[in-house]
Every structure is written in structure tokens, then in C-alpha cells.
Amino acid sequence: MAGAEGDDSLYPIAVLIDELRNEDVQLRLNSIKKLSTIALALGVERTRTELLPFLTDTIYDEDEVLLALAEQLGSFTVLVGGPEFVHNLLPPLESLATVEETVVRDKAVESLRKISQEHSPVDLEVHFVPLVKRLASGDWFTSRTSACGLFSVCYPRVSSTVKAEIRQHFRTLCSDDTPMVRRAAASKLGEFAKVLELDYVKSDIIPLFTALASDEQDSVRLLAVEAGVSIATLLPQEDLEALVMPTLRQAAEDKSWRVRYMVADKFSELQKAVGPEITKTDLVPAFQNLLKDCEAEVRAAAANKVKVFCENLPEDSRETIIMTHILPCVKELVSDTNQHVKSALASVIMGLSTILGKDNTVEHLLPLFLVQLKDECPEVRLNIISNLDCVNEVIGIRQLSQSLLPAIVELAEDAKWRVRLAIIEYMPLLAGQLGVEFFDEKLNSLCMAWLIDHVFAIREAATCNLMKLVEKFGAEWAQNTIVPKVLGMANDSNYLHRMTTLFCINALSGVCGQEITTKHMLPVVLKMSTDQVANVRFNVARCLQKIGPVLDSSALQAEVKPVLEKLATDQDMDVKYFALEAISVLALA
């Protein structure tokens, strides 16, 4: 009996071994994902003595299996008996941190970083730091890249002798022969600097930063830029100019556009880190150069930062700097040859109006907005229209209408139907920003004109637009302004316009509510059931099916049912079909 029980307790590990040796990758993957259940069944002791050694020995599998294993081990502390035994998880994770596939290594490093927090300071020095050292001096670049991500998690909790060793290892990796290792070191330089004492930041990190920022590989240099921003936040103001700025100035003019792109992308973080004085002397000229860069990607990244950069300029000289240094560059970008640059600028340029105030906006910015509103790239136009509200706040609705609305109206009547379609889609947004009186006065007639456009996509979008407008302005507005015009189209000689009335009623009945639908819309729909065109009649049946749920039961029985029954005997097959469908859906049979 005892023997049977013994066999039984070996069962989970036997099954796991079988499954992990199975030829089917999916089976192996599933068994790794069930590891925690198996560890629970085995208990902490056997997990440590049998399961983990077995896993450490079998690390030669498909990448997805290894990835799942690296992830599982990160939350295994409880299953090996808690923090005092957590070091048992290091051998399998160490092996995983040296494999060829980057995703697996990264996941193993992530799990190692996680369990490092669960080591006591003594265990860190006895078990974890030796692992980091082994990885850092491994023969393969894979293990050395993994080591780079582990220095910062153990540094704060070890003795000063061990700290010195850790710094030495990091220094060595920063000048490794393999670019991949230097890249990994550069990507962790900022993070490592944050846990170091300030003196060591100056004595150790700054020389490493300077060296990495002038590395022969641009992929290393651009990561050094990112680190430079983190390092700048750690240093006192008086050290910045001498220790960090020369290197960052050089990066902003790097021969590789990727490095300059990174400087542009991190510009607002850099601006916050270096403070107002250096911003005025160094960053303003650098920013101008980035906005005029020969590579479109760099110009787009810099254009994206225009608003934030201007907002964070020192208040006493903000307006002067923008007007004399930044605005001339912005004016050039408005007619850039690259649409990504123009689009990036259009998404932020409106924000300058709040910074520059009414007079400057009217004189300098409005002409630029007008150019962008007429740009051939739809994204540029959308970005301008989406941000009209912040200009409206600064210059007021009247001024806005005199300058920008004619351009919007012109686009709304453009010969290209896709341009008209784009403007329709912005209409609810515009309506919300301009308010109901203004909308009725200037834009309502446009919205109604689209309903009889010769392109179906425009009529369809215009119908949907009406529904969104009613959601914004309310049913009472709809009853006074929209509904009479829509219902008037029911008598139009063109059957396509009569059908548009039905489509509008479909869309509006829900937002207008029962009273308006029953009193005003239903009589028109019922009257159209005798239309000469079969297409109109079958759309009447579909419309009744759609608005049925909004009506009360007496109207359904007394008015809708007889009309649908009549349509169900129509000579046209489609009319018959949709009438019968409406009768069954509305349960009027």
C-alpha cells in the first residue's frame, strides 16, 4: 500500500517529464504553463530537489516553451518555500538568461529582477551577485547583455566592497567589443545612474555616458541620449553645463538621423531636466536646428514637441523666444514637403494660441491654420479641426468664424466626394465646439444639403451626422430645426431623396423619442407606403420595423399593422419579404 502511495506521489513529475519530452510543442508548452499546479502537488521540498534541477537540465527547447518557463519562474517564490529558499530559482533562470533568443533572455532577466527583491541582503551577496558576475563575464555576448539589466536591482542592497565590484563590471561592459553588449549597457545606464551615489555618478557614470554617446554604432549613441536625460535629472544645476551639455549638444548634431531623432523625441524631458537658463542658451538653438533638420522623421518628432517646449519656456522671455526663434521655423513647416511633418505640427500648433494670446494668434497663427485647413492631406485638416476649441477660447467665436469657417464651407462643397465626407465626419465635433446658435446660423444648411448629395456614401454619412447632432443638441432642437426639413423631402420628385427621408427617420427615431416619432415621423412613413417606386415601399417596411420599438402598442396595432399587412400582399417580391419580416419581428401576426 505504502509503495502504491509512493508511486502516486511521483505521478505528477513523471507525467511532466513525459510531456516535456513529447514531440508536440503545444503539449510541452501546456505542461510548462501548468508548472505551478505541479509544484503545488509536489510540495516545496520536492520542487526544490527534483523539479527545479530537472527544469535546469532540460533547457534546450523551442523558444515559446522557454519563454513560458522564464515567465513562470518569476512567480515561483512561494512554491519553493518562500524568500529564504528563493535562490533555488537562480540556476534555471541563469541558463535562460544566456539563450540565443532575445525575448526569452529578456523575460528571464525580468523574472530575475522580480525575485531579486525577495532575496535578503545576505542572500543577494551569496547567491545573486555571483550570478550577475558570471553572466557579466560570460563567453557569449548573450549572457553579458542579460547582466546589464541586473546591476541596478542588487546595487542598493549590498556592501560597499561589492558595490565597487559591481561598478567595475558595469564599466567593463560599457566598453565591450560586441555592439549588442554596449547597446544593452547604454540602455541601462540611466537606470543604473539612479541607484548610484552622486559622487560615483560624476566619477563613473559621466565618463561612460560620454564614451557611449560617441560610440561608432549609432544604435548605441541613441540609447546614450536617453540615458543622458536621466543623468541630467540627477545632477545639480552647476554641474550640468560642464558634464552633460557638451555631449547632448553633440548628439543634437549627430551625423546619424536616428540619434538626432532620439534627441527630438526626448526634448521635453531634457528641457525639464536642465532648467530655464540652459534651455535659453542651449536648447532653443538646438530645437531650431531640429525643426529645420534635413530628415523628415526628425522634423516630425521635433514638430510634435513644439507646444510642450513653448509651454515650458521661462515665463519672462517665453513670448519673445517663440516669436523670434520658434515661429519662423513653424511657418516653414506648415508647407513642408512631408505630410507626416505637417500632420505632427497640425496636432499641436493650435495649442500655441493659448500661449501667445489673442493678438498674436489673429496676426500670426490664423493664417497658418488656414493654410493647414486647405492642405491636401486629410490628417492635417483633421488635426486642425479637432483642436479648434482651444483657438475659440482665445480669439472668440466671431473672429474664428470670419477667418476659418469660409475654408470649412469651401471644403464641405469640394468637388472630391472624399473631401466632403471628411468634413461631415468632423461636423459633430465642430458643432460641439461652436455651440447651437452659431451652428444653426452657419452650418445647418450645409448639413441638410449633404442629404441630397449625388454620392450615396455622403448621404449615408450625412444621415449618421444628423443623429450625432441631435445627441448633442437635444430632441427639442431636432423638432424645430431638423425634422421639418427631413420630412419635407418625402415629397421630392427624386425617389433617392424620398428614400433618404426614411433613412433619416431610422436614425433619428431613437434619439428623438416616442412623442416626436409618433406625432411627426410616423404619418409620413405610412403615407409613403403607397409610393410608386418599389424600392421606397420596401424601405417603408424596413423603416417601420426599425421605429416599431420606439412606438407605443396602440399606434403599432392601429396604424402600423394595417399598412404592413397591405405591403405583405404587394406584387413586388422584396416589398413582400420585408413586410413579412417586419410583421414577425414586431410580433404583429
Coordinates of C-alpha atoms in Angstrom, one line a residue:
M1 CA 0.0 0.0 0.0
A2 CA 2.8 2.4 1.0
G3 CA 4.5 1.5 -2.3
A4 CA 1.4 2.5 -4.2
E5 CA 1.2 5.8 -2.4
G6 CA 4.9 6.4 -3.1
D7 CA 4.3 5.8 -6.8
D8 CA 1.3 8.0 -6.7
S9 CA 3.3 11.0 -5.4
L10 CA 5.8 10.5 -8.2
Y11 CA 3.0 10.7 -10.7
P12 CA 3.0 14.5 -11.4
I13 CA 6.7 14.6 -12.1
A14 CA 6.6 11.5 -14.2
V15 CA 3.7 13.0 -16.3
L16 CA 5.6 16.3 -16.6
I17 CA 8.8 14.5 -17.8
D18 CA 6.7 12.6 -20.3
E19 CA 5.0 15.7 -21.6
L20 CA 8.2 17.8 -21.7
R21 CA 9.8 15.0 -23.8
N22 CA 6.8 14.8 -26.1
E23 CA 7.3 15.7 -29.8
D24 CA 4.3 18.0 -29.8
V25 CA 5.4 21.6 -29.0
Q26 CA 1.9 22.5 -27.9
L27 CA 1.9 19.7 -25.3
R28 CA 5.2 20.8 -24.0
L29 CA 4.0 24.4 -23.8
N30 CA 0.8 23.4 -21.9
S31 CA 2.8 21.4 -19.3
I32 CA 5.1 24.4 -18.7
K33 CA 2.0 26.6 -18.2
K34 CA 0.8 24.1 -15.6
L35 CA 4.1 24.2 -13.7
S36 CA 2.7 25.9 -10.6
T37 CA 0.0 23.2 -10.2
I38 CA 2.7 20.5 -10.5
A39 CA 4.9 22.3 -8.0
L40 CA 1.9 22.6 -5.6
A41 CA 1.3 18.8 -5.9
L42 CA 5.0 18.0 -5.3
G43 CA 5.3 20.4 -2.3
V44 CA 8.2 22.8 -1.6
E45 CA 10.9 20.3 -0.8
R46 CA 10.5 18.1 -3.9
T47 CA 10.0 21.2 -6.1
R48 CA 13.5 22.3 -4.9
T49 CA 15.2 19.0 -5.1
E50 CA 13.5 17.4 -8.1
L51 CA 11.5 19.8 -10.3
L52 CA 14.0 22.7 -10.5
P53 CA 17.1 20.5 -11.2
F54 CA 15.0 18.7 -13.9
L55 CA 14.0 22.1 -15.5
T56 CA 17.6 23.4 -15.3
D57 CA 18.8 20.3 -17.2
T58 CA 16.1 20.4 -19.9
I59 CA 16.7 23.9 -21.2
Y60 CA 17.1 23.1 -24.8
D61 CA 13.6 23.6 -26.3
E62 CA 11.5 25.8 -28.6
D63 CA 11.7 29.4 -27.8
E64 CA 8.0 29.7 -26.9
V65 CA 8.4 26.9 -24.3
L66 CA 11.4 28.6 -22.8
L67 CA 9.6 32.0 -22.8
A68 CA 6.7 30.4 -20.8
L69 CA 9.2 28.8 -18.4
A70 CA 11.1 32.1 -17.8
E71 CA 7.8 33.8 -17.0
Q72 CA 6.5 31.1 -14.7
L73 CA 9.7 31.0 -12.6
G74 CA 9.3 34.7 -11.8
S75 CA 6.3 34.0 -9.6
F76 CA 7.6 30.7 -8.1
T77 CA 9.0 32.1 -4.7
V78 CA 6.1 30.7 -2.7
L79 CA 6.3 27.3 -4.4
V80 CA 9.9 26.8 -3.4
G81 CA 9.2 27.7 0.3
G82 CA 9.3 31.5 0.4
P83 CA 12.1 34.1 0.4
E84 CA 14.7 32.0 2.3
F85 CA 14.7 29.4 -0.5
V86 CA 14.3 31.8 -3.4
H87 CA 17.9 31.4 -4.5
N88 CA 16.9 27.9 -5.7
L89 CA 15.3 29.6 -8.7
L90 CA 18.5 31.1 -9.9
P91 CA 20.1 28.2 -11.7
P92 CA 17.3 27.7 -14.3
L93 CA 16.9 31.4 -14.8
E94 CA 20.6 31.8 -15.2
S95 CA 20.6 29.3 -18.0
L96 CA 17.5 31.0 -19.6
A97 CA 19.3 34.4 -19.4
T98 CA 22.1 33.0 -21.8
V99 CA 19.9 31.6 -24.6
E100 CA 20.1 33.0 -28.1
E101 CA 16.5 34.2 -28.4
T102 CA 16.2 37.8 -27.1
V103 CA 12.6 37.6 -25.9
V104 CA 13.5 34.6 -23.7
R105 CA 16.5 36.3 -22.3
D106 CA 14.5 39.5 -21.6
K107 CA 11.8 37.5 -19.8
A108 CA 14.4 35.7 -17.7
V109 CA 16.0 39.0 -16.7
E110 CA 12.6 40.4 -15.9
S111 CA 11.9 37.4 -13.6
L112 CA 15.4 37.7 -12.0
R113 CA 14.8 41.4 -11.3
K114 CA 11.5 40.4 -9.7
I115 CA 12.9 37.7 -7.4
S116 CA 16.0 39.8 -6.5
Q117 CA 13.6 41.9 -4.3
E118 CA 12.8 38.7 -2.4
H119 CA 16.4 37.9 -1.5
S120 CA 17.7 39.1 1.9
P121 CA 20.8 41.3 1.7
V122 CA 23.0 38.3 2.7
D123 CA 21.4 36.0 0.1
L124 CA 21.9 38.7 -2.5
E125 CA 25.7 38.8 -1.9
V126 CA 26.0 35.0 -1.5
H127 CA 23.8 33.9 -4.4
F128 CA 22.5 36.7 -6.7
V129 CA 25.6 38.9 -7.1
P130 CA 27.8 35.9 -8.1
L131 CA 25.2 35.0 -10.8
V132 CA 25.4 38.6 -12.1
K133 CA 29.2 38.4 -12.2
R134 CA 29.1 35.1 -14.0
L135 CA 26.7 36.5 -16.6
A136 CA 28.8 39.7 -16.9
S137 CA 32.0 37.7 -17.7
G138 CA 30.4 35.0 -19.8
D139 CA 32.0 34.0 -23.1
W140 CA 28.8 34.6 -25.1
F141 CA 27.5 38.1 -25.7
T142 CA 24.0 36.8 -24.8
S143 CA 24.9 36.4 -21.1
R144 CA 26.7 39.7 -21.0
T145 CA 23.7 41.6 -22.4
S146 CA 21.5 40.0 -19.8
A147 CA 23.8 41.0 -17.0
C148 CA 23.3 44.7 -17.9
G149 CA 19.7 44.6 -16.6
L150 CA 20.6 43.1 -13.2
F151 CA 23.1 45.6 -11.8
S152 CA 20.7 48.3 -10.7
V153 CA 18.5 45.8 -8.7
C154 CA 21.2 44.5 -6.5
Y155 CA 23.4 47.6 -6.1
P156 CA 21.5 49.5 -3.4
R157 CA 21.4 46.5 -1.0
V158 CA 25.0 45.3 -0.9
S159 CA 28.1 46.2 1.0
S160 CA 30.5 48.9 -0.3
T161 CA 33.1 46.4 -1.4
V162 CA 30.6 44.5 -3.5
K163 CA 29.3 47.9 -4.9
A164 CA 32.8 48.7 -6.1
E165 CA 32.9 45.3 -7.9
I166 CA 29.5 45.9 -9.5
R167 CA 30.6 49.3 -10.8
Q168 CA 33.7 47.8 -12.2
H169 CA 31.8 45.1 -14.1
F170 CA 29.4 47.7 -15.5
R171 CA 32.3 49.8 -16.7
T172 CA 33.8 46.8 -18.5
L173 CA 30.5 46.0 -20.2
C174 CA 30.2 49.6 -21.4
S175 CA 33.4 49.1 -23.5
D176 CA 32.7 45.5 -24.5
D177 CA 33.8 44.5 -28.0
T178 CA 30.3 43.4 -29.0
P179 CA 28.0 46.3 -30.1
M180 CA 25.0 44.3 -28.7
V181 CA 26.5 44.4 -25.2
R182 CA 27.3 48.1 -25.4
R183 CA 23.8 48.7 -26.6
A184 CA 22.4 46.8 -23.6
A185 CA 24.7 48.7 -21.2
A186 CA 23.7 52.1 -22.8
S187 CA 20.0 51.2 -22.4
K188 CA 20.5 50.5 -18.7
L189 CA 22.9 53.4 -18.0
G190 CA 20.2 55.9 -16.8
E191 CA 18.6 53.3 -14.6
F192 CA 22.0 52.3 -13.0
A193 CA 22.9 56.0 -12.5
K194 CA 19.7 56.5 -10.5
V195 CA 20.8 54.0 -7.8
L196 CA 24.4 55.2 -7.6
E197 CA 25.7 57.8 -5.0
L198 CA 26.1 61.2 -6.6
D199 CA 29.9 61.2 -6.4
Y200 CA 30.0 58.0 -8.4
V201 CA 27.6 59.4 -10.9
K202 CA 30.1 62.1 -11.6
S203 CA 33.2 59.9 -11.4
D204 CA 31.9 56.7 -13.1
I205 CA 28.7 57.3 -15.0
I206 CA 29.6 60.6 -16.8
P207 CA 32.8 59.2 -18.5
L208 CA 30.8 56.1 -19.5
F209 CA 28.0 58.3 -20.9
T210 CA 30.5 60.4 -22.8
A211 CA 32.1 57.3 -24.3
L212 CA 28.8 55.6 -25.2
A213 CA 27.5 58.9 -26.8
S214 CA 30.4 58.9 -29.2
D215 CA 30.3 55.1 -29.9
E216 CA 30.9 54.1 -33.5
Q217 CA 27.5 52.5 -33.6
D218 CA 24.5 54.9 -33.9
S219 CA 22.3 52.3 -32.1
V220 CA 24.5 52.7 -29.0
R221 CA 24.7 56.5 -29.3
L222 CA 20.9 57.0 -29.5
L223 CA 20.4 54.9 -26.3
A224 CA 23.1 57.0 -24.6
V225 CA 20.9 60.1 -25.4
E226 CA 18.1 58.6 -23.5
A227 CA 20.4 57.9 -20.5
G228 CA 21.7 61.5 -20.7
V229 CA 18.3 62.8 -20.0
S230 CA 18.0 60.6 -16.9
I231 CA 21.5 61.6 -15.7
A232 CA 20.7 65.3 -16.2
T233 CA 17.9 65.0 -13.7
L234 CA 20.3 63.6 -11.0
L235 CA 22.9 66.3 -11.2
P236 CA 22.9 69.7 -9.5
Q237 CA 22.4 72.6 -11.9
E238 CA 26.0 73.9 -11.7
D239 CA 27.4 70.5 -12.9
L240 CA 25.1 70.1 -15.9
E241 CA 26.8 72.6 -18.2
A242 CA 30.2 71.0 -17.8
L243 CA 29.3 67.3 -17.5
V244 CA 26.3 66.6 -19.7
M245 CA 25.6 69.5 -22.1
P246 CA 28.6 69.2 -24.4
T247 CA 27.7 65.6 -25.1
L248 CA 24.0 66.4 -25.7
R249 CA 24.9 69.3 -27.9
Q250 CA 27.0 66.9 -30.0
A251 CA 24.1 64.4 -30.1
A252 CA 21.7 67.0 -31.4
E253 CA 24.0 67.5 -34.4
D254 CA 25.0 63.8 -34.8
K255 CA 25.7 62.6 -38.3
S256 CA 23.0 59.8 -37.9
W257 CA 19.4 60.9 -38.1
R258 CA 18.4 58.2 -35.6
V259 CA 20.4 59.9 -32.9
R260 CA 19.0 63.4 -33.8
Y261 CA 15.5 61.8 -33.8
M262 CA 16.1 60.5 -30.3
V263 CA 17.1 64.0 -29.1
A264 CA 14.0 65.5 -30.6
D265 CA 11.8 62.7 -29.1
K266 CA 13.2 63.2 -25.6
F267 CA 13.3 67.1 -25.9
S268 CA 10.6 68.0 -23.4
E269 CA 12.1 65.6 -20.7
L270 CA 15.5 67.1 -21.4
Q271 CA 14.1 70.7 -21.1
K272 CA 12.6 69.8 -17.7
A273 CA 15.9 68.3 -16.5
V274 CA 18.2 71.1 -17.5
G275 CA 16.1 74.1 -16.3
P276 CA 15.4 77.5 -17.7
E277 CA 18.8 79.0 -18.2
I278 CA 20.3 76.2 -20.2
T279 CA 17.0 76.0 -22.1
K280 CA 17.5 79.6 -23.2
T281 CA 21.2 79.3 -24.1
D282 CA 21.4 75.8 -25.4
L283 CA 18.1 74.2 -26.1
V284 CA 16.4 76.9 -28.1
P285 CA 19.1 76.9 -30.9
A286 CA 19.2 73.1 -30.8
F287 CA 15.4 73.0 -31.2
Q288 CA 15.5 75.4 -34.1
N289 CA 18.0 73.1 -35.9
L290 CA 15.9 70.0 -35.2
L291 CA 12.9 71.8 -36.7
K292 CA 14.9 72.5 -39.8
D293 CA 16.6 69.1 -39.9
C294 CA 17.2 67.5 -43.4
E295 CA 15.4 64.3 -42.3
A296 CA 11.6 64.3 -42.2
E297 CA 11.4 61.9 -39.3
V298 CA 13.5 64.3 -37.1
R299 CA 11.4 67.3 -38.2
A300 CA 8.2 65.4 -37.4
A301 CA 9.5 64.4 -33.9
A302 CA 10.5 68.0 -33.2
A303 CA 7.3 69.4 -34.5
N304 CA 5.4 67.1 -32.1
K305 CA 7.1 68.8 -29.2
V306 CA 6.5 72.5 -30.3
K307 CA 3.6 73.1 -27.9
V308 CA 5.2 71.4 -24.9
F309 CA 8.5 73.1 -25.5
C310 CA 6.9 76.5 -25.7
E311 CA 4.8 75.9 -22.6
N312 CA 7.8 75.1 -20.6
L313 CA 9.9 78.1 -21.6
P314 CA 10.7 80.6 -18.8
E315 CA 7.7 82.9 -18.5
D316 CA 9.6 86.2 -18.5
S317 CA 11.0 85.5 -22.0
R318 CA 8.5 83.0 -23.4
E319 CA 6.8 85.2 -25.9
T320 CA 10.0 86.8 -27.2
I321 CA 11.6 83.4 -27.7
I322 CA 8.6 82.0 -29.5
M323 CA 8.1 85.0 -31.8
T324 CA 11.7 85.4 -32.8
H325 CA 13.1 81.8 -32.8
I326 CA 10.3 79.2 -32.9
L327 CA 7.5 80.8 -35.0
P328 CA 9.7 81.4 -38.1
C329 CA 10.6 77.6 -38.1
V330 CA 6.9 76.7 -37.6
K331 CA 5.9 78.9 -40.6
E332 CA 8.3 76.9 -42.8
L333 CA 7.0 73.5 -41.5
V334 CA 3.4 74.4 -42.4
S335 CA 4.3 74.0 -46.1
D336 CA 6.8 71.1 -45.5
T337 CA 7.1 68.6 -48.3
N338 CA 6.4 65.7 -46.0
Q339 CA 2.9 65.0 -44.8
H340 CA 3.9 63.4 -41.5
V341 CA 5.7 66.6 -40.5
K342 CA 2.7 68.7 -41.4
S343 CA 0.4 66.3 -39.6
A344 CA 2.6 66.3 -36.5
L345 CA 2.6 70.1 -36.5
A346 CA -1.1 70.4 -37.1
S347 CA -1.8 68.2 -34.0
V348 CA -0.1 70.7 -31.7
I349 CA 0.1 74.1 -33.4
M350 CA -3.4 75.2 -32.2
G351 CA -2.1 74.9 -28.6
L352 CA 0.2 77.9 -29.3
S353 CA -2.7 80.2 -29.4
T354 CA -3.3 79.8 -25.6
I355 CA 0.4 80.6 -25.0
L356 CA 0.6 83.6 -27.4
G357 CA -2.7 85.3 -26.7
K358 CA -5.4 86.9 -28.9
D359 CA -3.5 89.5 -30.9
N360 CA -0.6 87.2 -31.9
T361 CA -3.0 84.4 -32.7
V362 CA -5.0 86.6 -35.0
E363 CA -2.0 88.1 -36.7
H364 CA 0.4 85.2 -36.9
L365 CA -1.3 81.9 -36.2
L366 CA -4.6 82.2 -38.0
P367 CA -3.0 82.5 -41.5
L368 CA -1.1 79.2 -40.7
F369 CA -4.3 77.4 -39.6
L370 CA -5.9 78.5 -42.9
V371 CA -3.1 77.0 -44.9
Q372 CA -3.4 73.8 -43.0
L373 CA -7.1 73.6 -43.3
K374 CA -6.7 73.6 -47.1
D375 CA -3.9 71.0 -47.0
E376 CA -4.3 68.1 -49.4
C377 CA -3.5 65.6 -46.6
P378 CA -6.8 64.7 -44.7
E379 CA -4.9 64.1 -41.5
V380 CA -3.6 67.6 -41.4
R381 CA -7.1 69.0 -41.9
L382 CA -8.5 66.7 -39.2
N383 CA -5.8 67.7 -36.7
I384 CA -6.7 71.4 -37.2
I385 CA -10.4 70.9 -36.9
S386 CA -10.1 68.6 -33.9
N387 CA -8.3 71.3 -32.0
L388 CA -10.4 74.4 -32.9
D389 CA -11.8 74.7 -29.4
C390 CA -8.5 76.0 -27.9
V391 CA -8.4 78.7 -30.5
N392 CA -12.0 79.5 -29.9
E393 CA -11.2 80.1 -26.2
V394 CA -8.5 82.6 -27.1
I395 CA -10.0 84.6 -30.0
G396 CA -13.7 84.1 -29.6
I397 CA -16.3 82.6 -32.0
R398 CA -16.9 85.7 -34.2
Q399 CA -13.2 86.0 -35.2
L400 CA -13.0 82.3 -35.7
S401 CA -16.0 82.3 -38.0
Q402 CA -14.7 85.2 -40.1
S403 CA -11.4 83.6 -40.7
L404 CA -11.7 79.8 -40.6
L405 CA -15.3 78.9 -41.4
P406 CA -15.2 80.0 -45.1
A407 CA -12.4 77.5 -45.5
I408 CA -14.5 74.8 -43.9
V409 CA -17.6 75.6 -46.0
E410 CA -15.4 75.5 -49.1
L411 CA -14.2 72.0 -48.2
A412 CA -17.8 70.9 -47.5
E413 CA -18.6 71.7 -51.1
D414 CA -15.4 70.3 -52.6
A415 CA -15.7 68.5 -55.9
K416 CA -14.0 65.4 -54.5
W417 CA -16.5 63.4 -52.5
R418 CA -13.9 62.1 -50.1
V419 CA -13.1 65.6 -49.0
R420 CA -16.8 66.3 -48.4
L421 CA -17.0 63.0 -46.5
A422 CA -14.1 64.0 -44.2
I423 CA -15.8 67.3 -43.3
I424 CA -19.1 65.6 -42.5
E425 CA -17.2 63.4 -40.1
Y426 CA -15.9 66.4 -38.3
M427 CA -19.3 68.1 -38.1
P428 CA -20.4 66.8 -34.7
L429 CA -17.1 67.8 -33.3
L430 CA -17.3 71.3 -34.8
A431 CA -20.9 71.6 -33.6
G432 CA -19.9 70.8 -30.0
Q433 CA -17.1 73.4 -30.2
L434 CA -19.1 76.2 -31.8
G435 CA -22.5 75.9 -29.9
V436 CA -26.0 75.6 -31.2
E437 CA -26.9 79.2 -32.2
F438 CA -23.7 79.6 -34.2
F439 CA -24.2 76.1 -35.8
D440 CA -27.8 76.9 -36.9
E441 CA -26.7 80.2 -38.4
K442 CA -23.7 79.0 -40.3
L443 CA -23.6 75.2 -40.8
N444 CA -27.1 73.8 -40.6
S445 CA -27.9 74.4 -44.3
L446 CA -24.7 72.5 -45.2
C447 CA -25.8 69.5 -43.2
M448 CA -29.1 69.4 -45.0
A449 CA -27.5 69.9 -48.4
W450 CA -25.4 66.8 -47.9
L451 CA -28.7 64.7 -47.6
I452 CA -29.3 65.2 -51.3
D453 CA -25.7 64.8 -52.4
H454 CA -25.4 62.6 -55.6
V455 CA -22.9 60.2 -53.8
F456 CA -24.6 57.6 -51.6
A457 CA -21.7 57.5 -49.1
I458 CA -22.2 61.2 -48.5
R459 CA -26.0 60.8 -48.0
E460 CA -25.4 57.9 -45.6
A461 CA -22.7 59.9 -43.6
A462 CA -25.0 62.9 -43.5
T463 CA -27.8 60.8 -42.0
C464 CA -25.5 59.5 -39.3
N465 CA -24.2 63.1 -38.7
L466 CA -27.8 64.3 -38.0
M467 CA -28.2 61.6 -35.4
K468 CA -25.0 62.7 -33.7
L469 CA -26.1 66.4 -33.8
V470 CA -29.4 65.5 -32.2
E471 CA -27.5 63.7 -29.4
K472 CA -25.5 66.9 -28.9
F473 CA -28.3 69.5 -29.1
G474 CA -31.4 67.5 -27.9
A475 CA -34.8 66.4 -29.2
E476 CA -36.4 69.9 -29.0
W477 CA -33.8 71.3 -31.3
A478 CA -34.3 68.4 -33.7
Q479 CA -38.1 69.0 -33.7
N480 CA -37.7 72.7 -34.6
T481 CA -34.8 72.6 -36.9
I482 CA -34.1 69.2 -38.5
V483 CA -37.3 67.1 -38.5
P484 CA -39.4 69.5 -40.7
K485 CA -36.7 69.7 -43.3
V486 CA -36.2 65.9 -43.4
L487 CA -39.9 65.2 -43.6
G488 CA -40.2 67.8 -46.4
M489 CA -38.0 65.6 -48.6
A490 CA -40.7 62.9 -48.6
N491 CA -42.5 64.8 -51.4
D492 CA -39.4 65.2 -53.5
S493 CA -39.7 64.1 -57.1
N494 CA -36.4 62.2 -56.9
Y495 CA -37.0 58.7 -55.3
L496 CA -33.4 58.7 -53.9
H497 CA -34.3 61.8 -51.8
R498 CA -37.5 60.2 -50.7
M499 CA -35.5 57.2 -49.5
T500 CA -33.1 59.5 -47.6
T501 CA -36.1 60.7 -45.6
L502 CA -36.7 57.1 -44.5
F503 CA -33.0 56.5 -43.7
C504 CA -33.0 59.7 -41.6
I505 CA -36.2 58.6 -39.7
N506 CA -34.4 55.3 -39.0
A507 CA -31.5 57.1 -37.5
L508 CA -33.4 59.9 -35.7
S509 CA -36.4 57.9 -34.1
G510 CA -34.2 56.6 -31.3
V511 CA -32.7 59.9 -30.3
C512 CA -35.9 62.0 -30.8
G513 CA -38.0 59.7 -28.6
Q514 CA -41.6 58.4 -28.8
E515 CA -43.6 61.6 -29.0
I516 CA -41.8 63.2 -32.0
T517 CA -41.6 59.8 -33.8
T518 CA -45.3 59.0 -33.3
K519 CA -46.7 62.5 -33.9
H520 CA -44.4 63.8 -36.7
M521 CA -42.5 60.9 -38.4
L522 CA -44.9 58.0 -38.4
P523 CA -47.6 59.7 -40.5
V524 CA -45.0 60.5 -43.2
V525 CA -43.7 56.9 -43.3
L526 CA -47.2 55.5 -43.5
K527 CA -48.1 57.9 -46.4
M528 CA -45.0 56.7 -48.3
S529 CA -46.2 53.1 -48.2
T530 CA -48.2 53.9 -51.4
D531 CA -45.1 55.3 -53.3
Q532 CA -44.9 54.2 -56.9
V533 CA -41.3 53.0 -56.5
A534 CA -40.9 49.5 -55.1
N535 CA -37.5 50.5 -53.5
V536 CA -39.3 53.2 -51.5
R537 CA -42.1 50.8 -50.4
F538 CA -39.7 48.1 -49.2
N539 CA -37.7 50.7 -47.3
V540 CA -41.0 51.8 -45.6
A541 CA -41.4 48.2 -44.3
R542 CA -37.8 48.2 -43.1
C543 CA -38.3 51.7 -41.5
L544 CA -41.4 50.6 -39.7
Q545 CA -39.6 47.6 -38.3
K546 CA -36.8 49.9 -37.1
I547 CA -39.0 52.5 -35.5
G548 CA -41.6 50.0 -34.1
P549 CA -39.8 49.5 -30.8
V550 CA -40.0 53.3 -30.2
L551 CA -43.8 53.5 -30.8
D552 CA -46.4 52.6 -28.2
S553 CA -48.5 49.4 -28.8
S554 CA -51.7 51.3 -29.7
A555 CA -50.0 53.0 -32.6
L556 CA -48.5 49.7 -33.7
Q557 CA -51.8 47.9 -33.7
A558 CA -54.0 50.7 -35.1
E559 CA -51.6 52.3 -37.7
V560 CA -48.6 50.2 -38.4
K561 CA -50.1 46.7 -38.6
P562 CA -52.7 47.5 -41.4
V563 CA -50.0 49.2 -43.6
L564 CA -47.6 46.2 -43.2
E565 CA -50.4 43.7 -43.9
K566 CA -51.1 45.6 -47.1
L567 CA -47.4 45.7 -48.1
A568 CA -47.3 41.9 -47.4
T569 CA -49.6 41.4 -50.4
D570 CA -47.6 43.7 -52.7
Q571 CA -46.7 42.5 -56.2
D572 CA -43.0 43.2 -55.6
M573 CA -41.1 40.2 -54.0
D574 CA -38.8 42.4 -52.0
V575 CA -41.6 44.6 -50.6
K576 CA -43.5 41.4 -49.6
Y577 CA -40.4 39.9 -48.0
F578 CA -39.5 42.9 -45.8
A579 CA -43.1 43.5 -44.8
L580 CA -43.5 39.9 -43.6
E581 CA -40.1 40.2 -41.8
A582 CA -41.3 43.4 -40.0
I583 CA -44.6 41.7 -39.0
S584 CA -42.8 38.8 -37.4
V585 CA -40.1 40.9 -35.7
L586 CA -42.7 43.3 -34.3
A587 CA -44.9 40.3 -33.3
L588 CA -47.9 41.8 -35.1
A589 CA -49.1 38.5 -36.7

